[in-house]
PDB file of C-alpha atoms in Angstrom:
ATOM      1  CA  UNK A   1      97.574 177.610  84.709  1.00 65.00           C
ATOM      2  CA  UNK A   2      94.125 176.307  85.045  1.00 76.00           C
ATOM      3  CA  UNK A   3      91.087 178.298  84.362  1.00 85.00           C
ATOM      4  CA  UNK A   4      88.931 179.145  87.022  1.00 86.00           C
ATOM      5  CA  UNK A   5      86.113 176.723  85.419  1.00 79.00           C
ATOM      6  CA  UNK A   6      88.721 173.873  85.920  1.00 79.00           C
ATOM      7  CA  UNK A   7      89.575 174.807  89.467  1.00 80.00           C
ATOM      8  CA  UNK A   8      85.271 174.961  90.347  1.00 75.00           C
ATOM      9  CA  UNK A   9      84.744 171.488  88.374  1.00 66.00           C
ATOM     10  CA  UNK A  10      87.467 169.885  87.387  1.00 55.00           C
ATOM     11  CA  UNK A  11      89.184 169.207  90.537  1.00 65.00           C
ATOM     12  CA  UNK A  12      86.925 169.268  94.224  1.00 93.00           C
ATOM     13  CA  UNK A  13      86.295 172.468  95.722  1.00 96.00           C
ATOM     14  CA  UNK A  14      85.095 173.859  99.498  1.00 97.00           C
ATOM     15  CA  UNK A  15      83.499 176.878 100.522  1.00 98.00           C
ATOM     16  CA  UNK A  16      85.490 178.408 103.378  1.00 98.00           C
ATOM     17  CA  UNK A  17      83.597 180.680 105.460  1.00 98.00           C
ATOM     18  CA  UNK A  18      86.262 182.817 108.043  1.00 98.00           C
ATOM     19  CA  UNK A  19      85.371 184.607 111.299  1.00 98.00           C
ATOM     20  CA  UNK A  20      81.865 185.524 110.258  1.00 98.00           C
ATOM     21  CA  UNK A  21      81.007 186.106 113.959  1.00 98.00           C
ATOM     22  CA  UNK A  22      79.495 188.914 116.176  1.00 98.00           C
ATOM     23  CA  UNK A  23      82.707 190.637 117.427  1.00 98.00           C
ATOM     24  CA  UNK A  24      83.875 191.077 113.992  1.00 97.00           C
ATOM     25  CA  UNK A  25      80.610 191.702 112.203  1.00 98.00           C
ATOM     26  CA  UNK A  26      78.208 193.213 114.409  1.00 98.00           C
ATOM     27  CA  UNK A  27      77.549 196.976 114.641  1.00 97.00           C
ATOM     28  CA  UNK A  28      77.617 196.304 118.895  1.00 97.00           C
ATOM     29  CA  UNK A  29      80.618 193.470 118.557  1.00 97.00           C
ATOM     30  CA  UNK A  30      83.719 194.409 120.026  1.00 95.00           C
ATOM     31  CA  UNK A  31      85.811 195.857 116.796  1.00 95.00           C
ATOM     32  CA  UNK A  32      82.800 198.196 116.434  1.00 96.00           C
ATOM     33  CA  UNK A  33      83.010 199.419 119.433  1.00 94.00           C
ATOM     34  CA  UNK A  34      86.334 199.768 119.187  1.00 93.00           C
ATOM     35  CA  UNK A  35      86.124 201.914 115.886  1.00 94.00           C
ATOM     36  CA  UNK A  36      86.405 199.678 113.215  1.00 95.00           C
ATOM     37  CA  UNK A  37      83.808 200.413 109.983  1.00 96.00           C
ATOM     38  CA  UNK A  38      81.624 197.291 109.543  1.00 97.00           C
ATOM     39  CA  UNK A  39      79.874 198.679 106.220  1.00 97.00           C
ATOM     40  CA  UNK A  40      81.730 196.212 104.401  1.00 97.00           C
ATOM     41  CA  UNK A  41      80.420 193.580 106.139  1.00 98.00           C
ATOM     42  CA  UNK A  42      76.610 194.579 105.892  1.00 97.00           C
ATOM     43  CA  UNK A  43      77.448 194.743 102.038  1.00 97.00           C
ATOM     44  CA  UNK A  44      78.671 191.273 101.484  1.00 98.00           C
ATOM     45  CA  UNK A  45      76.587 189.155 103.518  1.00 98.00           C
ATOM     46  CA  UNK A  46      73.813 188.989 100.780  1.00 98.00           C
ATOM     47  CA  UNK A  47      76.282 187.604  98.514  1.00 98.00           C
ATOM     48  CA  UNK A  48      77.885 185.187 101.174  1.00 98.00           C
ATOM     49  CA  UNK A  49      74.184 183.694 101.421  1.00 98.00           C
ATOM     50  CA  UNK A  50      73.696 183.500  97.604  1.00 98.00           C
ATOM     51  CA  UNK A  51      77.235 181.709  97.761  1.00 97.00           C
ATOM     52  CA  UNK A  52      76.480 179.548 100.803  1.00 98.00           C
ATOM     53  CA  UNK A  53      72.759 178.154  99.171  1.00 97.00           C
ATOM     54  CA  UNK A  54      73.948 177.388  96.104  1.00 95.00           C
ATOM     55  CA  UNK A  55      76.883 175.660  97.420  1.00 95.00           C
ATOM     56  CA  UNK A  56      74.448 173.784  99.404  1.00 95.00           C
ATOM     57  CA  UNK A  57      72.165 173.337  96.735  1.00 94.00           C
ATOM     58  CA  UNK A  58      75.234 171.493  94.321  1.00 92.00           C
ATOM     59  CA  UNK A  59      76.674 169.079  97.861  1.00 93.00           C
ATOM     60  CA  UNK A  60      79.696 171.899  97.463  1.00 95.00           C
ATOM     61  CA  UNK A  61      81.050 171.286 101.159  1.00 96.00           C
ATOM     62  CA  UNK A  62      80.918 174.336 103.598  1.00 97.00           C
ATOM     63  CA  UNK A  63      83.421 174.984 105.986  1.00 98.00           C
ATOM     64  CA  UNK A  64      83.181 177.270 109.191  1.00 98.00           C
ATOM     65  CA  UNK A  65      86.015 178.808 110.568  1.00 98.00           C
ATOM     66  CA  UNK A  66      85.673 180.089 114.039  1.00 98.00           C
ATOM     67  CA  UNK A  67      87.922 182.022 116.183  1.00 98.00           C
ATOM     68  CA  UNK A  68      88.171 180.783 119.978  1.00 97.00           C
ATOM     69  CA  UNK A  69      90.174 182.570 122.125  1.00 95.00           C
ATOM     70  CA  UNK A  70      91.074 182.047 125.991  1.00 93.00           C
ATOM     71  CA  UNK A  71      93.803 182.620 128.026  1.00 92.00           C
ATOM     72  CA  UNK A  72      95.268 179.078 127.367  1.00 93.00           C
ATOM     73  CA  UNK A  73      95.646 180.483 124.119  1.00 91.00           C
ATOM     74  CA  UNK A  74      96.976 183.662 124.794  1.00 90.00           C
ATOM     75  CA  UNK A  75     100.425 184.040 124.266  1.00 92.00           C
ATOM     76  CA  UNK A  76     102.779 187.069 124.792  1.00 88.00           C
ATOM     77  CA  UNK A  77     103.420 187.736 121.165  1.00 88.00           C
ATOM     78  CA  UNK A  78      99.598 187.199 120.204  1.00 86.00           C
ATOM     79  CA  UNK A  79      98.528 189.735 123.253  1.00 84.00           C
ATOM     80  CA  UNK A  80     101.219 192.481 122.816  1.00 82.00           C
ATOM     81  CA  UNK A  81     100.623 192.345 118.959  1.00 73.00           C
ATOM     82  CA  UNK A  82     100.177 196.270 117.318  1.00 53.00           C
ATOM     83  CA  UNK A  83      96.431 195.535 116.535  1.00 56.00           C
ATOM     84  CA  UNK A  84      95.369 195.830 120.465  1.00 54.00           C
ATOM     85  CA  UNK A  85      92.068 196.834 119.313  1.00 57.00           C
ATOM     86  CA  UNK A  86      91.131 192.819 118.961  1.00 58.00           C
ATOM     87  CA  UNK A  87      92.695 191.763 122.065  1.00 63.00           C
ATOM     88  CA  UNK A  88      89.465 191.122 123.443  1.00 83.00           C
ATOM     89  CA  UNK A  89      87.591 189.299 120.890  1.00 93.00           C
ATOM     90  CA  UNK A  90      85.730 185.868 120.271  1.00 96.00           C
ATOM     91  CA  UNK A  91      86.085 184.559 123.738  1.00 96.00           C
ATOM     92  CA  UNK A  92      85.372 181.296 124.474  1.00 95.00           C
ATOM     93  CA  UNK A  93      81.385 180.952 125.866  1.00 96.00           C
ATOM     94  CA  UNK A  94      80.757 184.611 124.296  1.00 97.00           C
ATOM     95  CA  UNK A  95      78.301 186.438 122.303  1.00 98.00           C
ATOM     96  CA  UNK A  96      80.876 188.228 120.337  1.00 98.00           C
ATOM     97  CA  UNK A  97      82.132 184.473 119.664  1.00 98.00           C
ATOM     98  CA  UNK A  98      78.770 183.601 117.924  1.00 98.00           C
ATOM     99  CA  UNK A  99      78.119 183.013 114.087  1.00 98.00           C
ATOM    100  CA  UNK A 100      77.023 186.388 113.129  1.00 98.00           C
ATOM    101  CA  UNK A 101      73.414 186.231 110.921  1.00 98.00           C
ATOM    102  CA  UNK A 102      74.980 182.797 109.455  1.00 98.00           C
ATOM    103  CA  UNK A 103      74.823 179.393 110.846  1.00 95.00           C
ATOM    104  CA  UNK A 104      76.275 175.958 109.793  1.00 97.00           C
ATOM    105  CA  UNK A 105      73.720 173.797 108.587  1.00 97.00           C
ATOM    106  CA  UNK A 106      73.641 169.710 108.715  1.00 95.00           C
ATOM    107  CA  UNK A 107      76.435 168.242 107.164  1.00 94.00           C
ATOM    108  CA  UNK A 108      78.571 171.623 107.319  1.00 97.00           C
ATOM    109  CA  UNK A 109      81.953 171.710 109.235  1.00 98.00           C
ATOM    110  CA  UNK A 110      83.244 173.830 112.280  1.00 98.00           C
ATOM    111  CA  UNK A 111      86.612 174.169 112.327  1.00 98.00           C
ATOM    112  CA  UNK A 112      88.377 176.371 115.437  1.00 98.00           C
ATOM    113  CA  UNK A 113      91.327 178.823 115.068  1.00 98.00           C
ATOM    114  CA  UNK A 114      93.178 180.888 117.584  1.00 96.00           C
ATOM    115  CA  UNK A 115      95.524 183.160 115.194  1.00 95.00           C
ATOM    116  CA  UNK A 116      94.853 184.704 112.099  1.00 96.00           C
ATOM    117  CA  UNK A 117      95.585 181.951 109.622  1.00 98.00           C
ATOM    118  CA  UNK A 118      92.783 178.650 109.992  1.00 98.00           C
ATOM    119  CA  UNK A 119      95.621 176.792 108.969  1.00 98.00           C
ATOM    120  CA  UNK A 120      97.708 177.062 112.156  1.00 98.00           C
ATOM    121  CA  UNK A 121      97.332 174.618 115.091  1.00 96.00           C
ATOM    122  CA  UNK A 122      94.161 173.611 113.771  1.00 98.00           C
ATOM    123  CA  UNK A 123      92.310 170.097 111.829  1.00 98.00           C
ATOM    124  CA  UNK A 124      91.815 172.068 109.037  1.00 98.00           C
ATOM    125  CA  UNK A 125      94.294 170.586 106.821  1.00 98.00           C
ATOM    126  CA  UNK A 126      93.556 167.085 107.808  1.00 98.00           C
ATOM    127  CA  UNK A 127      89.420 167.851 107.077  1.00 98.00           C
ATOM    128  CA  UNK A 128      90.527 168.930 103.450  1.00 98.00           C
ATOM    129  CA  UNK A 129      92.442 166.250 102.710  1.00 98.00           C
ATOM    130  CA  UNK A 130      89.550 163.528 104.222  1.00 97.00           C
ATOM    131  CA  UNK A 131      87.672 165.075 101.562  1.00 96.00           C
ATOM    132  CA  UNK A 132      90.001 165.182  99.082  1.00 96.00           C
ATOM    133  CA  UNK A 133      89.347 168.910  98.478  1.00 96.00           C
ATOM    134  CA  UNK A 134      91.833 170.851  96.120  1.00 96.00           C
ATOM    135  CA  UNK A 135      90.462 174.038  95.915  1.00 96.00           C
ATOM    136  CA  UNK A 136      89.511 176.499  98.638  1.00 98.00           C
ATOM    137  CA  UNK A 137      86.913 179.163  98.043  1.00 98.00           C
ATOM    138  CA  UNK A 138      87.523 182.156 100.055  1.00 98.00           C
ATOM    139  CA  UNK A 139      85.305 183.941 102.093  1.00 98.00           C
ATOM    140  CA  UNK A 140      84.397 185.993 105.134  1.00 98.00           C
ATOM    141  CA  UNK A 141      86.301 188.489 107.492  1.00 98.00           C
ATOM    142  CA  UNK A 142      88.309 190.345 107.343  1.00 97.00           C
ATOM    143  CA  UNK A 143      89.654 190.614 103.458  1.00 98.00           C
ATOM    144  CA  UNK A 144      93.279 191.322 104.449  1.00 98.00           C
ATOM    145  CA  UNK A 145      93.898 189.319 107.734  1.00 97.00           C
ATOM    146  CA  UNK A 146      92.522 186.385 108.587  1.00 98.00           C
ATOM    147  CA  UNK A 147      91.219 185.569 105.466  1.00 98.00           C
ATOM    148  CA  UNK A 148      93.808 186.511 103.599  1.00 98.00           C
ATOM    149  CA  UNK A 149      96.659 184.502 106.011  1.00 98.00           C
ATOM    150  CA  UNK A 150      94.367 181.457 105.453  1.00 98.00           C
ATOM    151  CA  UNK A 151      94.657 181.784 101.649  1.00 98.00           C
ATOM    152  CA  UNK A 152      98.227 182.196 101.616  1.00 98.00           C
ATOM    153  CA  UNK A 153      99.010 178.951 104.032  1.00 98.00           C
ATOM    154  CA  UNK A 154      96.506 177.281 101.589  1.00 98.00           C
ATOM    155  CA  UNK A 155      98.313 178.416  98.617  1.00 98.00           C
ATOM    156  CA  UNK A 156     101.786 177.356 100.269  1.00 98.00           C
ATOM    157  CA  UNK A 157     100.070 173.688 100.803  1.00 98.00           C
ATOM    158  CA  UNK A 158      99.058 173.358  97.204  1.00 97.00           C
ATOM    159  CA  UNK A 159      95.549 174.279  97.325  1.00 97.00           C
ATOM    160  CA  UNK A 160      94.228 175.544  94.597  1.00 96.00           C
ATOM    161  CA  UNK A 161      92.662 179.443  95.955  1.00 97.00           C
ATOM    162  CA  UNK A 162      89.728 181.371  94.496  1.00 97.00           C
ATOM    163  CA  UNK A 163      89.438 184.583  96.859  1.00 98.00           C
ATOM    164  CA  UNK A 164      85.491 185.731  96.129  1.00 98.00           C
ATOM    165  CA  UNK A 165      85.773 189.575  96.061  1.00 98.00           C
ATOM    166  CA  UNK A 166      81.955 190.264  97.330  1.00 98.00           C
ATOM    167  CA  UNK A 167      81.630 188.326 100.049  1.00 98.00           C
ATOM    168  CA  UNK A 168      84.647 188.794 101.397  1.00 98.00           C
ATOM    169  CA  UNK A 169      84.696 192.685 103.668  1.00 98.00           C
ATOM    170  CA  UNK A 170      87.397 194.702 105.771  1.00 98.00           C
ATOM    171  CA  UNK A 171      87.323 197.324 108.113  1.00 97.00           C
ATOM    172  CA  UNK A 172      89.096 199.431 105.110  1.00 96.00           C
ATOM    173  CA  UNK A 173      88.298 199.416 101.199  1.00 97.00           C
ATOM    174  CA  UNK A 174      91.802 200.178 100.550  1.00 98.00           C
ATOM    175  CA  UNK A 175      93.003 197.082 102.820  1.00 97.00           C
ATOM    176  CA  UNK A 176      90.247 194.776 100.732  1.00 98.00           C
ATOM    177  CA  UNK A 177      91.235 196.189  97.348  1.00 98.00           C
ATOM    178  CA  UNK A 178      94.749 195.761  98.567  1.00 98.00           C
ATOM    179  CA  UNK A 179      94.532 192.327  99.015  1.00 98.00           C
ATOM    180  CA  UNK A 180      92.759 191.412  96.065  1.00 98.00           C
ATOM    181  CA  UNK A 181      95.224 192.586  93.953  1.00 98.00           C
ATOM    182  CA  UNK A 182      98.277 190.545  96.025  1.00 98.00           C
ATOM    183  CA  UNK A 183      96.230 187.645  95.594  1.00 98.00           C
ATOM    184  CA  UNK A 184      95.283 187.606  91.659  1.00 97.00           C
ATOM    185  CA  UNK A 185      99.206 188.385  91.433  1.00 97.00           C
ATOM    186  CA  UNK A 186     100.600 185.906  93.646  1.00 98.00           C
ATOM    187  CA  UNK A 187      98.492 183.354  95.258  1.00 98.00           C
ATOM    188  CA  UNK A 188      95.126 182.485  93.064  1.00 97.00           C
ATOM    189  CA  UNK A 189      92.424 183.563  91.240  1.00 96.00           C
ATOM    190  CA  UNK A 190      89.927 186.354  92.226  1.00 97.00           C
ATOM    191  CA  UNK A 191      85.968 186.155  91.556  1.00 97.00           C
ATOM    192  CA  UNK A 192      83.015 187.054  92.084  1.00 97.00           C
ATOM    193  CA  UNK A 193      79.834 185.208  93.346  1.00 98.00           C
ATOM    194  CA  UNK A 194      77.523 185.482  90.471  1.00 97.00           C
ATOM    195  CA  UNK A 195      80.530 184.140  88.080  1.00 95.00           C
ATOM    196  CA  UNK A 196      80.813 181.139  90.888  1.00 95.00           C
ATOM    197  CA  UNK A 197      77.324 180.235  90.675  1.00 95.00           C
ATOM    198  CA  UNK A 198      77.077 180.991  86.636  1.00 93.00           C
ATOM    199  CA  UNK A 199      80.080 178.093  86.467  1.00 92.00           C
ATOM    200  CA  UNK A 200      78.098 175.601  89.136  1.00 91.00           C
ATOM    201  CA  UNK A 201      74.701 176.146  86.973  1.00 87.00           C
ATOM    202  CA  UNK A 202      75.712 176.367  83.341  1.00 80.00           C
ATOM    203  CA  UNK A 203      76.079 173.118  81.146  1.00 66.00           C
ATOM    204  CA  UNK A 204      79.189 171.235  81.319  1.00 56.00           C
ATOM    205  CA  UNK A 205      81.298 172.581  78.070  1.00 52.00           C
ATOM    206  CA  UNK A 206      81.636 169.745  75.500  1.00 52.00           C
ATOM    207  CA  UNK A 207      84.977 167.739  75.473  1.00 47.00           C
ATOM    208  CA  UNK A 208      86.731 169.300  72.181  1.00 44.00           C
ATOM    209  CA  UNK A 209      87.360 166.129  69.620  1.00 39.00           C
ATOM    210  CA  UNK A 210      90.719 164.794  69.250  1.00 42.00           C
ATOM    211  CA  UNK A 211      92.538 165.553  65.877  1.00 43.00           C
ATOM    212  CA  UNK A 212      92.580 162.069  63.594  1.00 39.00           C
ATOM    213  CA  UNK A 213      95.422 160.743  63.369  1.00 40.00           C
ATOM    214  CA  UNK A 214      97.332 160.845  60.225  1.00 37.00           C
ATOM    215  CA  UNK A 215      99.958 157.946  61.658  1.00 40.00           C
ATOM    216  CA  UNK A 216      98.815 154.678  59.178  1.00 41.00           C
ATOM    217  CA  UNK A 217      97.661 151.221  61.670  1.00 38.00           C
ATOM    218  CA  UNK A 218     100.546 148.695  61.376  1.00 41.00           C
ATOM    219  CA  UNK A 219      99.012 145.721  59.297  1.00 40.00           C
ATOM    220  CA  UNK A 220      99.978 142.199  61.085  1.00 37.00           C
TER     221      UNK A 220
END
């Protein structure tokens, strides 16, 4: 299994930043209203900037994942879904559909979604692969849905997934702790941002020497 410096450096990695927008952020956006604690969120946005300007800093390639919905999109099984509460979110043209205190910079990429995973009916895949990405760093909202379902379809497509534990938040600690644990069991590796940015800024770690051979040249 590779270590988590191999999967930052040794193969190409992208930050992937999931529905960090009003409605799901905001203490007025919709799941607010609607009930849902957004403490978590106010806690790990300092460390989703720290992850977001050194990625920047190192040409680490950002990734926005934004969720669209409209009524072209709005099935019968997505609308009569348990979780009613976010019937009513991220619509197209909206406020609650805006990047919440983030915003892509130059050379970043928006990528749309309509369900929970960013993986589903969406360019996502093909963007990864343009850039010959292997491993997807996890972040945004919330913990244990839509990021979460977007690790898992990564994981199930052979990306390589580490799931950063601060600047990732849920509506629940339980449902973020939850998750963290499924994922450094199942589906990747779990970190934290200062580790991240300790691996992007140390020194490379010297090649270890081969052992000498003991095999004698053939002469002639």
């Amino acid at each position: 299994m590779k270590s988590l410096y191999q999967l930052m450096l040794g193969s190409k990695a992208a930050v992937i930043v999931i529905d960090v927008q009003n409605d799901y952020c905001h203490p007025e956006g919709a799941l607010s209203q609607a009930g849902c604690d957004v403490i978590g969120v106010a806690e790990m946005m300092p460390q989703l900037h720290r992850l977001l300007h050194s990625a920047r800093e190192l040409n680490v390639p950002v990734i926005f994942i934004q969720t669209l919905h409209e009524k072209a999109t709005d099935s019968a099984a997505w609308t009569t879904r348990s979780s009613g509460r976010s019937a009513n979110v991220c619509r197209w043209g909206s406020w609650g559909a805006e990047f919440y205190e983030v915003s892509p910079e130059e050379g970043d990429i928006i990528v749309n979604k309509h369900r929970y995973s960013a993986f589903v009916n969406t360019r996502l895949d093909s963007v990864l692969k343009t850039l010959k990405i292997e491993t997807l760093i996890m972040t945004g909202v919330s913990t244990n849905v839509c990021v979460e379902s977007t690790a898992r379809d990564g994981f199930m497509l052979d990306y390589h997934i580490v799931f950063v534990a601060d600047a990732c938040a849920s509506y629940s600690q339980a449902a973020h702790e939850m998750t963290l644990q499924n994922i450094e069991d199942y589906f990747g590796k779990v970190s934290k941002v200062a580790q991240l940015i300790d691996i992007w800024m140390g020194p490379m770690p010297e090649e270890p020497l081969r052992p000498m051979s003991t095999t004698q040249p053939a002469i002639g």
